[in-house]
Amino acid sequence: MRLDGKTAIVTGGASGFGAGIVRKFVAEGARVIVADIDGDAARAMATEVGAEAVQVDVGEGDSVNRLAAEARSIFGVPDILVNNAGITHLPKPMEDVTEDEFDRVLRVNAKSVYLTARAFVPEMKARGSGCILNVASTAGVSPRPRLNWYNASKGWMITATKAMAVELAPDGIRVNALNPVAGETPLLKSFMGEDTPEMRAKFLSTIPLGRFSTPADMGNAACFLCSDEAAMITGVAMEVDGGRCI
């Protein structure tokens, strides 16, 4: 029960890595809001694990503000905010990514971190405590070809994490990131371009431990970084990647 008595919001919490984080947080005693653009999926996940659900578009300011207002009515200012929601473009030469694709990736992967900070940081500052966890990627550390602007968005998130950590430390707010390698999530096919045994083998050959990141792996790492056991850890981008970035 490492998160007993804590409250948490997990964006993109209805599936993939976000669902793994939600399950772990609930199992460790946290009261959790599953925040997802798919409201039905969020409600289904919340019902399954015993959490709350809020539909949100993390790239839209008014929607994020509504999430903050609903969270306030459910349990007040969250102790933990997990910016997990993310998307990618399909693998292609950088110059072939359309402007709409570029804008969508940066809107969800980068602008969302700004919007949630704007919505939640002031009240965390007033309370004098808080924990923010950004789900970045090994792509922000060791970029893969043909995912250029996705790589860049995750590099942005890593830098944002460090900048936030430095600025918010005097206010008692810790900010860290997780860098997973590709995992068994709805985004896996988008990363690979096609989900075939040959393509999976090619991806796995770059991971020394020989497997993808799992939602449970992410839940375990997130639980540690958001628990009081990590009280002296801020500004870290922890790789959960089976050695991919070595």
Coordinates of N, CA and C in Angstrom, one line a residue:
M1 N 0.8 -1.2 0.0 CA 0.0 0.0 0.0 C 0.9 1.3 0.0
R2 N 1.8 1.4 -1.0 CA 2.7 2.5 -1.0 C 2.1 3.8 -1.3
L3 N 0.9 3.7 -1.9 CA 0.2 5.0 -2.3 C -1.1 5.2 -1.4
D4 N -1.2 4.5 -0.3 CA -2.3 4.6 0.6 C -2.6 6.0 0.9
G5 N -3.9 6.5 0.7 CA -4.3 7.8 1.0 C -4.0 8.9 -0.1
K6 N -3.3 8.5 -1.1 CA -2.9 9.4 -2.2 C -4.1 9.5 -3.2
T7 N -4.1 10.6 -3.9 CA -5.1 10.8 -5.0 C -4.3 11.0 -6.3
A8 N -4.8 10.5 -7.4 CA -4.0 10.5 -8.6 C -4.9 10.6 -9.8
I9 N -4.4 11.3 -10.9 CA -5.0 11.4 -12.2 C -4.1 10.8 -13.2
V10 N -4.6 9.9 -14.0 CA -3.7 9.3 -15.1 C -4.4 9.6 -16.4
T11 N -3.8 10.4 -17.2 CA -4.3 10.7 -18.6 C -4.0 9.5 -19.5
G12 N -4.9 9.3 -20.5 CA -4.7 8.1 -21.3 C -4.8 6.8 -20.5
G13 N -5.5 6.9 -19.4 CA -5.5 5.8 -18.4 C -6.4 4.6 -18.8
A14 N -7.1 4.6 -19.9 CA -8.1 3.6 -20.2 C -7.4 2.4 -21.0
S15 N -6.2 2.5 -21.4 CA -5.6 1.4 -22.2 C -4.1 1.5 -22.1
G16 N -3.4 0.5 -22.6 CA -2.0 0.5 -22.7 C -1.2 0.7 -21.4
F17 N -0.1 1.5 -21.5 CA 0.7 1.8 -20.3 C -0.2 2.5 -19.2
G18 N -1.1 3.4 -19.7 CA -1.9 4.1 -18.7 C -2.7 3.2 -17.9
A19 N -3.3 2.2 -18.5 CA -4.1 1.2 -17.8 C -3.3 0.4 -16.8
G20 N -2.0 0.1 -17.1 CA -1.1 -0.6 -16.2 C -0.8 0.3 -15.0
I21 N -0.6 1.6 -15.2 CA -0.4 2.5 -14.1 C -1.6 2.7 -13.2
V22 N -2.8 2.8 -13.9 CA -4.0 2.8 -13.1 C -4.2 1.6 -12.2
R23 N -4.0 0.4 -12.8 CA -4.2 -0.8 -12.0 C -3.2 -0.9 -10.8
K24 N -2.0 -0.5 -11.0 CA -1.0 -0.5 -10.0 C -1.3 0.5 -8.9
F25 N -1.7 1.7 -9.3 CA -2.0 2.7 -8.3 C -3.1 2.3 -7.4
V26 N -4.2 1.8 -8.0 CA -5.3 1.3 -7.2 C -4.9 0.2 -6.3
A27 N -4.2 -0.7 -6.8 CA -3.7 -1.9 -6.0 C -2.9 -1.4 -4.8
E28 N -2.2 -0.3 -5.0 CA -1.3 0.3 -3.9 C -2.0 1.3 -3.0
G29 N -3.3 1.4 -3.2 CA -4.1 2.2 -2.2 C -4.5 3.6 -2.7
A30 N -4.2 4.0 -3.9 CA -4.5 5.3 -4.3 C -5.9 5.4 -4.8
R31 N -6.5 6.6 -4.7 CA -7.8 6.9 -5.3 C -7.5 7.5 -6.6
V32 N -8.0 7.0 -7.7 CA -7.6 7.3 -9.1 C -8.7 7.8 -9.9
I33 N -8.4 8.8 -10.7 CA -9.3 9.2 -11.8 C -8.6 8.8 -13.1
V34 N -9.4 8.0 -13.9 CA -9.0 7.5 -15.2 C -9.4 8.6 -16.2
A35 N -8.5 9.3 -16.8 CA -8.8 10.4 -17.7 C -8.5 10.0 -19.1
D36 N -9.4 10.0 -20.0 CA -9.1 9.5 -21.3 C -10.1 10.2 -22.3
I37 N -9.6 10.3 -23.6 CA -10.4 10.9 -24.6 C -11.6 10.0 -25.0
D38 N -11.4 8.7 -24.7 CA -12.5 7.7 -24.9 C -13.2 7.6 -23.6
G39 N -14.3 8.3 -23.5 CA -15.1 8.3 -22.2 C -15.6 6.9 -21.8
D40 N -16.1 6.2 -22.8 CA -16.7 4.8 -22.5 C -15.6 3.9 -22.0
A41 N -14.4 4.0 -22.6 CA -13.3 3.1 -22.2 C -12.8 3.5 -20.8
A42 N -12.8 4.8 -20.5 CA -12.4 5.3 -19.2 C -13.4 4.8 -18.2
R43 N -14.7 4.9 -18.5 CA -15.7 4.4 -17.5 C -15.6 2.9 -17.3
A44 N -15.3 2.1 -18.4 CA -15.1 0.7 -18.2 C -13.9 0.3 -17.4
M45 N -12.8 1.0 -17.6 CA -11.6 0.8 -16.8 C -11.9 1.1 -15.3
A46 N -12.5 2.3 -15.1 CA -12.8 2.7 -13.7 C -13.7 1.7 -13.0
T47 N -14.7 1.2 -13.7 CA -15.6 0.2 -13.1 C -14.8 -1.1 -12.8
E48 N -13.9 -1.5 -13.7 CA -13.2 -2.7 -13.4 C -12.3 -2.6 -12.2
V49 N -11.6 -1.5 -12.0 CA -10.7 -1.4 -10.9 C -11.1 -0.7 -9.6
G50 N -12.3 0.0 -9.7 CA -12.8 0.7 -8.6 C -12.2 2.1 -8.5
A51 N -12.3 2.8 -9.7 CA -11.7 4.2 -9.8 C -12.8 5.1 -10.3
E52 N -12.5 6.4 -10.5 CA -13.4 7.4 -11.1 C -13.0 7.6 -12.6
A53 N -13.9 8.1 -13.4 CA -13.6 8.3 -14.8 C -14.0 9.7 -15.2
V54 N -13.1 10.3 -16.1 CA -13.5 11.6 -16.6 C -13.0 11.6 -18.1
Q55 N -13.9 12.1 -19.0 CA -13.5 12.2 -20.4 C -12.7 13.5 -20.6
V56 N -11.6 13.4 -21.3 CA -10.8 14.7 -21.5 C -10.0 14.6 -22.8
D57 N -9.9 15.7 -23.4 CA -9.0 15.9 -24.6 C -7.8 16.7 -24.0
V58 N -6.7 16.0 -23.8 CA -5.6 16.6 -23.2 C -4.9 17.8 -24.0
G59 N -5.2 17.9 -25.2 CA -4.7 18.9 -26.1 C -5.5 20.2 -26.2
E60 N -6.6 20.2 -25.4 CA -7.6 21.3 -25.5 C -7.7 21.9 -24.1
G61 N -7.4 23.2 -24.0 CA -7.3 23.9 -22.7 C -8.6 23.8 -21.9
D62 N -9.8 24.1 -22.5 CA -11.0 24.1 -21.8 C -11.3 22.7 -21.3
S63 N -11.0 21.6 -22.0 CA -11.2 20.3 -21.6 C -10.4 19.9 -20.4
V64 N -9.1 20.3 -20.4 CA -8.2 20.1 -19.3 C -8.7 20.9 -18.0
N65 N -9.2 22.1 -18.2 CA -9.7 22.8 -17.1 C -11.0 22.1 -16.5
R66 N -11.8 21.5 -17.4 CA -12.9 20.8 -16.9 C -12.5 19.6 -16.1
L67 N -11.4 18.9 -16.6 CA -10.9 17.8 -15.8 C -10.4 18.3 -14.4
A68 N -9.8 19.4 -14.3 CA -9.3 19.9 -13.0 C -10.5 20.2 -12.1
A69 N -11.6 20.8 -12.7 CA -12.8 21.1 -11.9 C -13.4 19.8 -11.4
E70 N -13.5 18.8 -12.3 CA -14.2 17.5 -11.9 C -13.3 16.9 -10.8
A71 N -12.0 16.9 -11.0 CA -11.1 16.3 -10.0 C -11.3 17.0 -8.6
R72 N -11.4 18.3 -8.7 CA -11.6 19.1 -7.5 C -12.9 18.7 -6.7
S73 N -13.9 18.4 -7.5 CA -15.2 18.0 -6.9 C -15.2 16.5 -6.4
I74 N -14.3 15.7 -7.0 CA -14.2 14.3 -6.6 C -13.3 14.1 -5.3
F75 N -12.1 14.7 -5.4 CA -11.2 14.5 -4.3 C -10.3 15.7 -4.0
G76 N -10.5 16.8 -4.6 CA -9.6 18.0 -4.4 C -8.5 18.0 -5.3
V77 N -7.4 18.6 -4.9 CA -6.2 18.7 -5.7 C -5.5 17.4 -5.7
P78 N -5.1 16.8 -6.8 CA -4.5 15.5 -6.8 C -3.1 15.6 -6.2
D79 N -2.7 14.5 -5.5 CA -1.3 14.4 -5.0 C -0.4 14.0 -6.2
I80 N -1.0 13.3 -7.2 CA -0.1 12.7 -8.3 C -0.9 13.0 -9.6
L81 N -0.1 13.5 -10.6 CA -0.6 13.7 -11.9 C 0.3 13.0 -12.9
V82 N -0.3 12.1 -13.6 CA 0.5 11.3 -14.6 C 0.1 11.7 -16.0
N83 N 1.0 12.4 -16.7 CA 0.8 12.8 -18.1 C 1.2 11.6 -19.0
N84 N 0.3 10.7 -19.2 CA 0.6 9.5 -20.0 C 0.0 9.5 -21.4
A85 N -1.0 10.2 -21.7 CA -1.6 10.3 -23.0 C -0.6 10.6 -24.0
G86 N -0.6 9.9 -25.1 CA 0.4 10.2 -26.2 C 0.0 9.5 -27.5
I87 N 0.5 10.0 -28.6 CA 0.2 9.5 -29.9 C 1.5 9.5 -30.8
T88 N 1.5 8.9 -31.9 CA 2.6 9.0 -32.9 C 2.1 9.2 -34.3
H89 N 3.0 9.5 -35.2 CA 2.6 9.4 -36.6 C 3.2 8.1 -37.1
L90 N 2.7 7.6 -38.3 CA 3.2 6.4 -38.8 C 4.7 6.6 -39.3
P91 N 5.5 5.5 -39.3 CA 6.9 5.6 -39.8 C 6.9 6.1 -41.2
K92 N 7.7 7.2 -41.4 CA 7.8 7.7 -42.8 C 8.9 8.7 -42.8
P93 N 9.5 9.1 -44.0 CA 10.5 10.1 -44.0 C 10.0 11.4 -43.4
M94 N 10.8 12.1 -42.7 CA 10.4 13.3 -41.9 C 9.7 14.3 -42.8
E95 N 10.1 14.5 -44.1 CA 9.5 15.5 -44.9 C 8.1 15.0 -45.5
D96 N 7.7 13.8 -45.3 CA 6.4 13.3 -45.7 C 5.4 13.3 -44.6
V97 N 5.7 13.7 -43.4 CA 4.8 13.8 -42.3 C 4.0 15.1 -42.6
T98 N 2.6 15.0 -42.7 CA 1.8 16.2 -43.0 C 1.8 17.2 -41.8
E99 N 1.4 18.4 -42.2 CA 1.4 19.4 -41.1 C 0.3 19.0 -40.1
D100 N -0.8 18.5 -40.5 CA -1.8 18.0 -39.6 C -1.3 16.9 -38.6
E101 N -0.5 16.0 -39.2 CA 0.0 14.9 -38.3 C 1.0 15.5 -37.3
F102 N 1.9 16.4 -37.8 CA 2.8 17.1 -36.9 C 2.1 17.8 -35.8
D103 N 1.1 18.6 -36.1 CA 0.4 19.4 -35.1 C -0.3 18.5 -34.1
R104 N -0.9 17.3 -34.6 CA -1.5 16.4 -33.7 C -0.6 15.8 -32.7
V105 N 0.6 15.4 -33.2 CA 1.6 14.8 -32.3 C 2.1 15.8 -31.2
L106 N 2.4 17.0 -31.6 CA 2.8 18.0 -30.7 C 1.7 18.4 -29.7
R107 N 0.5 18.4 -30.2 CA -0.6 18.8 -29.4 C -0.8 17.9 -28.2
V108 N -0.8 16.6 -28.5 CA -1.0 15.6 -27.5 C 0.2 15.3 -26.7
N109 N 1.4 15.2 -27.3 CA 2.6 14.8 -26.5 C 3.3 16.0 -25.8
A110 N 3.1 17.2 -26.3 CA 3.8 18.3 -25.7 C 2.9 19.4 -25.1
K111 N 1.9 19.9 -25.9 CA 1.1 20.9 -25.4 C 0.3 20.4 -24.1
S112 N -0.1 19.2 -24.1 CA -0.8 18.6 -23.0 C -0.1 18.8 -21.7
V113 N 1.2 18.7 -21.7 CA 2.0 18.8 -20.4 C 1.9 20.3 -19.9
Y114 N 1.9 21.2 -20.9 CA 1.8 22.6 -20.5 C 0.3 22.9 -20.0
L115 N -0.7 22.3 -20.6 CA -2.0 22.6 -20.2 C -2.3 22.0 -18.8
T116 N -1.8 20.8 -18.6 CA -2.1 20.2 -17.2 C -1.3 20.9 -16.2
A117 N -0.1 21.4 -16.5 CA 0.7 22.2 -15.5 C -0.1 23.5 -15.2
R118 N -0.6 24.1 -16.2 CA -1.4 25.4 -16.0 C -2.6 25.1 -15.1
A119 N -3.2 23.9 -15.3 CA -4.4 23.6 -14.6 C -4.2 23.2 -13.1
F120 N -3.1 22.5 -12.9 CA -2.9 21.8 -11.6 C -1.8 22.4 -10.7
V121 N -0.7 23.0 -11.3 CA 0.4 23.4 -10.6 C 0.1 24.5 -9.6
P122 N -0.7 25.5 -9.9 CA -1.0 26.6 -8.9 C -1.5 26.0 -7.6
E123 N -2.4 25.1 -7.6 CA -3.0 24.5 -6.4 C -2.0 23.6 -5.7
M124 N -1.2 22.9 -6.5 CA -0.1 22.1 -5.8 C 0.9 23.0 -5.1
K125 N 1.2 24.2 -5.7 CA 2.1 25.1 -5.1 C 1.5 25.7 -3.8
A126 N 0.2 26.0 -3.8 CA -0.5 26.5 -2.7 C -0.5 25.5 -1.5
R127 N -0.6 24.2 -1.9 CA -0.6 23.2 -0.8 C 0.8 22.9 -0.4
G128 N 1.8 23.1 -1.3 CA 3.2 22.8 -0.9 C 3.7 21.4 -1.2
S129 N 2.9 20.7 -2.0 CA 3.4 19.3 -2.4 C 2.7 18.9 -3.6
G130 N 3.3 17.9 -4.3 CA 2.7 17.3 -5.5 C 3.7 16.5 -6.2
C131 N 3.3 15.6 -7.0 CA 4.2 14.7 -7.8 C 3.6 14.6 -9.2
I132 N 4.4 15.0 -10.2 CA 4.0 14.9 -11.6 C 4.9 13.9 -12.3
L133 N 4.3 13.0 -13.1 CA 5.1 12.0 -13.8 C 4.7 12.1 -15.3
N134 N 5.7 12.4 -16.1 CA 5.5 12.5 -17.6 C 6.0 11.2 -18.2
V135 N 5.1 10.6 -19.1 CA 5.5 9.4 -19.8 C 6.1 9.8 -21.1
A136 N 7.5 9.8 -21.2 CA 8.2 10.1 -22.4 C 8.5 8.8 -23.2
S137 N 9.7 8.6 -23.6 CA 10.0 7.5 -24.4 C 11.5 7.3 -24.6
T138 N 12.0 6.1 -24.9 CA 13.4 5.9 -25.3 C 13.6 6.7 -26.6
A139 N 12.5 7.0 -27.4 CA 12.6 7.7 -28.6 C 13.2 9.1 -28.4
G140 N 13.0 9.6 -27.2 CA 13.6 11.0 -26.9 C 15.0 10.9 -26.5
V141 N 15.6 9.7 -26.3 CA 17.0 9.5 -25.9 C 17.8 9.0 -27.1
S142 N 17.2 7.9 -27.7 CA 17.9 7.2 -28.8 C 16.9 7.1 -30.0
P143 N 16.8 8.1 -30.8 CA 15.7 8.2 -31.8 C 15.8 7.0 -32.8
R144 N 14.6 6.6 -33.2 CA 14.5 5.6 -34.3 C 14.3 6.4 -35.6
P145 N 14.9 5.9 -36.7 CA 14.6 6.6 -38.0 C 13.1 6.5 -38.4
R146 N 12.7 7.5 -39.1 CA 11.3 7.5 -39.7 C 10.2 7.8 -38.7
L147 N 10.6 8.1 -37.4 CA 9.7 8.5 -36.4 C 10.1 9.9 -35.9
N148 N 10.6 10.7 -36.8 CA 11.4 11.9 -36.4 C 10.6 12.9 -35.5
W149 N 9.4 13.3 -35.9 CA 8.7 14.3 -35.1 C 8.1 13.7 -33.8
Y150 N 7.8 12.4 -33.8 CA 7.5 11.7 -32.5 C 8.7 11.7 -31.6
N151 N 9.9 11.4 -32.1 CA 11.1 11.4 -31.4 C 11.3 12.8 -30.7
A152 N 11.1 13.8 -31.5 CA 11.3 15.2 -31.1 C 10.3 15.6 -30.0
S153 N 9.1 15.1 -30.1 CA 8.1 15.4 -29.1 C 8.5 14.8 -27.7
K154 N 9.0 13.6 -27.8 CA 9.4 12.9 -26.5 C 10.7 13.5 -26.0
G155 N 11.6 14.0 -26.8 CA 12.8 14.7 -26.3 C 12.3 16.0 -25.6
W156 N 11.3 16.7 -26.2 CA 10.8 17.9 -25.6 C 10.2 17.5 -24.2
M157 N 9.5 16.4 -24.1 CA 9.0 16.1 -22.8 C 10.0 15.8 -21.7
I158 N 11.1 15.2 -22.1 CA 12.2 14.9 -21.2 C 12.8 16.3 -20.7
T159 N 13.1 17.2 -21.6 CA 13.6 18.5 -21.3 C 12.6 19.3 -20.4
A160 N 11.3 19.2 -20.8 CA 10.3 19.8 -20.0 C 10.3 19.3 -18.5
T161 N 10.4 18.0 -18.4 CA 10.4 17.3 -17.1 C 11.5 17.9 -16.2
K162 N 12.7 18.1 -16.8 CA 13.9 18.6 -16.0 C 13.7 20.1 -15.7
A163 N 13.1 20.8 -16.6 CA 12.9 22.3 -16.4 C 11.8 22.4 -15.3
M164 N 10.8 21.6 -15.4 CA 9.7 21.7 -14.4 C 10.2 21.3 -13.0
A165 N 11.1 20.3 -13.0 CA 11.6 19.8 -11.7 C 12.4 20.9 -11.0
V166 N 13.3 21.6 -11.7 CA 14.1 22.6 -11.2 C 13.2 23.8 -10.7
E167 N 12.3 24.2 -11.4 CA 11.4 25.3 -11.1 C 10.5 25.0 -9.9
L168 N 10.0 23.8 -9.9 CA 8.9 23.5 -8.9 C 9.5 22.9 -7.6
A169 N 10.8 22.5 -7.6 CA 11.3 21.9 -6.3 C 11.1 22.8 -5.1
P170 N 11.4 24.1 -5.2 CA 11.2 24.9 -4.0 C 9.7 24.9 -3.4
D171 N 8.8 24.5 -4.3 CA 7.4 24.5 -3.9 C 7.0 23.1 -3.4
G172 N 7.9 22.2 -3.3 CA 7.6 20.9 -2.8 C 7.0 19.9 -3.8
I173 N 7.2 20.3 -5.1 CA 6.6 19.5 -6.2 C 7.7 18.7 -6.9
R174 N 7.6 17.4 -7.0 CA 8.6 16.6 -7.7 C 8.1 16.3 -9.1
V175 N 9.0 16.3 -10.1 CA 8.6 16.0 -11.5 C 9.6 15.0 -12.1
N176 N 9.1 13.9 -12.5 CA 10.0 12.9 -13.2 C 9.3 12.4 -14.4
A177 N 10.1 11.6 -15.2 CA 9.6 11.0 -16.4 C 9.9 9.5 -16.5
L178 N 9.2 8.8 -17.3 CA 9.5 7.4 -17.6 C 9.8 7.3 -19.1
N179 N 10.8 6.5 -19.5 CA 11.1 6.3 -20.9 C 10.9 4.8 -21.2
P180 N 9.7 4.4 -21.6 CA 9.6 3.0 -22.0 C 10.1 2.8 -23.4
V181 N 10.4 1.6 -23.7 CA 10.6 1.1 -25.1 C 9.2 0.8 -25.6
A182 N 9.1 0.5 -26.9 CA 7.8 0.1 -27.5 C 7.2 -1.1 -26.7
G183 N 5.9 -1.1 -26.5 CA 5.3 -2.1 -25.7 C 4.0 -2.7 -26.3
E184 N 3.4 -3.6 -25.7 CA 2.2 -4.3 -26.1 C 1.0 -3.3 -25.8
T185 N 0.9 -2.3 -26.6 CA -0.1 -1.3 -26.4 C -0.8 -1.0 -27.8
P186 N -1.9 -0.2 -27.8 CA -2.5 0.2 -29.1 C -1.5 0.9 -30.0
L187 N -0.4 1.5 -29.5 CA 0.5 2.3 -30.4 C 1.5 1.4 -31.1
L188 N 1.7 0.1 -30.7 CA 2.8 -0.7 -31.2 C 2.7 -0.8 -32.7
K189 N 1.6 -1.0 -33.3 CA 1.5 -1.2 -34.7 C 1.9 0.1 -35.4
S190 N 1.5 1.3 -34.8 CA 1.8 2.6 -35.4 C 3.3 2.8 -35.4
F191 N 4.0 2.4 -34.3 CA 5.5 2.5 -34.3 C 6.2 1.7 -35.3
M192 N 5.7 0.5 -35.5 CA 6.3 -0.5 -36.4 C 5.9 -0.2 -37.9
G193 N 4.8 0.4 -38.1 CA 4.2 0.5 -39.5 C 3.4 -0.6 -39.8
E194 N 3.8 -1.8 -39.5 CA 3.0 -3.1 -39.7 C 3.4 -4.0 -38.6
D195 N 2.4 -4.8 -38.1 CA 2.6 -5.7 -37.0 C 2.7 -7.1 -37.6
T196 N 4.0 -7.5 -37.9 CA 4.3 -8.8 -38.5 C 5.3 -9.5 -37.6
P197 N 5.4 -10.8 -37.6 CA 6.5 -11.5 -36.8 C 7.9 -10.9 -37.2
E198 N 8.1 -10.6 -38.5 CA 9.4 -10.1 -38.9 C 9.7 -8.8 -38.3
M199 N 8.7 -7.9 -38.3 CA 8.9 -6.5 -37.8 C 9.1 -6.6 -36.3
R200 N 8.3 -7.5 -35.6 CA 8.5 -7.6 -34.1 C 9.9 -8.1 -33.8
A201 N 10.4 -9.1 -34.6 CA 11.7 -9.6 -34.4 C 12.8 -8.5 -34.6
K202 N 12.6 -7.7 -35.5 CA 13.5 -6.6 -35.8 C 13.5 -5.6 -34.6
F203 N 12.4 -5.2 -34.1 CA 12.3 -4.4 -32.9 C 12.9 -5.0 -31.7
L204 N 12.6 -6.3 -31.5 CA 13.1 -7.0 -30.3 C 14.6 -7.1 -30.3
S205 N 15.2 -7.2 -31.5 CA 16.6 -7.4 -31.6 C 17.4 -6.2 -31.1
T206 N 16.7 -5.0 -30.9 CA 17.4 -3.8 -30.4 C 17.2 -3.7 -28.9
I207 N 16.5 -4.7 -28.2 CA 16.3 -4.6 -26.8 C 17.0 -5.7 -26.1
P208 N 18.1 -5.4 -25.4 CA 18.9 -6.5 -24.8 C 18.2 -7.5 -24.0
L209 N 17.2 -7.1 -23.2 CA 16.4 -8.1 -22.4 C 15.4 -8.9 -23.3
G210 N 15.3 -8.5 -24.5 CA 14.6 -9.4 -25.5 C 13.1 -9.4 -25.4
R211 N 12.5 -8.3 -24.8 CA 11.0 -8.2 -24.8 C 10.6 -6.8 -24.8
F212 N 9.3 -6.5 -25.1 CA 8.8 -5.2 -25.0 C 8.5 -4.8 -23.6
S213 N 8.4 -3.5 -23.4 CA 7.9 -3.0 -22.1 C 6.4 -3.4 -22.0
T214 N 6.0 -3.7 -20.8 CA 4.6 -4.1 -20.5 C 3.9 -3.0 -19.7
P215 N 2.6 -3.0 -19.7 CA 1.8 -2.1 -18.8 C 2.2 -2.3 -17.3
A216 N 2.4 -3.5 -16.9 CA 2.8 -3.8 -15.5 C 4.2 -3.2 -15.2
D217 N 5.2 -3.3 -16.2 CA 6.5 -2.7 -16.0 C 6.3 -1.2 -15.7
M218 N 5.5 -0.6 -16.5 CA 5.3 0.9 -16.3 C 4.6 1.2 -15.0
G219 N 3.6 0.4 -14.6 CA 2.9 0.6 -13.4 C 3.9 0.5 -12.2
N220 N 4.7 -0.5 -12.2 CA 5.7 -0.7 -11.1 C 6.6 0.5 -11.0
A221 N 7.2 1.0 -12.1 CA 8.1 2.1 -12.1 C 7.4 3.4 -11.7
A222 N 6.2 3.6 -12.2 CA 5.5 4.8 -11.9 C 5.1 4.8 -10.4
C223 N 4.8 3.7 -9.9 CA 4.4 3.6 -8.4 C 5.6 4.0 -7.6
F224 N 6.8 3.5 -7.9 CA 8.0 3.9 -7.1 C 8.2 5.4 -7.2
L225 N 8.3 6.0 -8.4 CA 8.6 7.4 -8.6 C 7.5 8.3 -8.0
C226 N 6.3 7.8 -7.8 CA 5.2 8.7 -7.3 C 5.0 8.4 -5.8
S227 N 5.8 7.5 -5.2 CA 5.6 7.1 -3.8 C 6.6 8.0 -3.0
D228 N 6.4 7.9 -1.6 CA 7.3 8.6 -0.7 C 8.7 8.0 -0.7
E229 N 8.8 6.8 -1.2 CA 10.1 6.1 -1.3 C 11.0 6.9 -2.2
A230 N 10.5 7.6 -3.1 CA 11.3 8.4 -4.1 C 11.3 9.9 -3.7
A231 N 11.2 10.2 -2.4 CA 11.0 11.6 -2.0 C 12.2 12.5 -2.4
M232 N 13.4 11.9 -2.6 CA 14.6 12.6 -3.0 C 14.9 12.6 -4.5
I233 N 13.9 12.1 -5.2 CA 14.2 11.9 -6.7 C 13.3 12.9 -7.5
T234 N 13.9 13.8 -8.2 CA 13.2 14.7 -9.1 C 14.1 15.0 -10.3
G235 N 13.4 15.3 -11.4 CA 14.2 15.6 -12.7 C 14.8 14.4 -13.4
V236 N 14.3 13.2 -13.0 CA 14.9 12.0 -13.5 C 14.0 11.5 -14.7
A237 N 14.6 11.0 -15.8 CA 13.9 10.3 -16.9 C 14.4 8.9 -16.8
M238 N 13.6 8.1 -16.1 CA 14.0 6.7 -15.9 C 13.6 5.8 -17.1
E239 N 14.7 5.1 -17.6 CA 14.4 4.2 -18.7 C 13.9 2.9 -18.3
V240 N 12.7 2.5 -18.8 CA 12.1 1.2 -18.6 C 12.1 0.5 -19.9
D241 N 13.3 0.1 -20.3 CA 13.5 -0.3 -21.7 C 14.3 -1.5 -22.0
G242 N 14.5 -2.3 -21.0 CA 15.2 -3.6 -21.2 C 16.6 -3.4 -21.7
G243 N 17.2 -2.2 -21.5 CA 18.6 -2.0 -21.9 C 18.7 -1.3 -23.3
R244 N 17.6 -1.0 -23.9 CA 17.6 -0.4 -25.3 C 18.6 0.8 -25.5
C245 N 18.6 1.6 -24.5 CA 19.4 2.9 -24.6 C 20.9 2.7 -24.2
I246 N 21.3 1.6 -23.8 CA 22.7 1.4 -23.4 C 23.6 1.5 -24.7

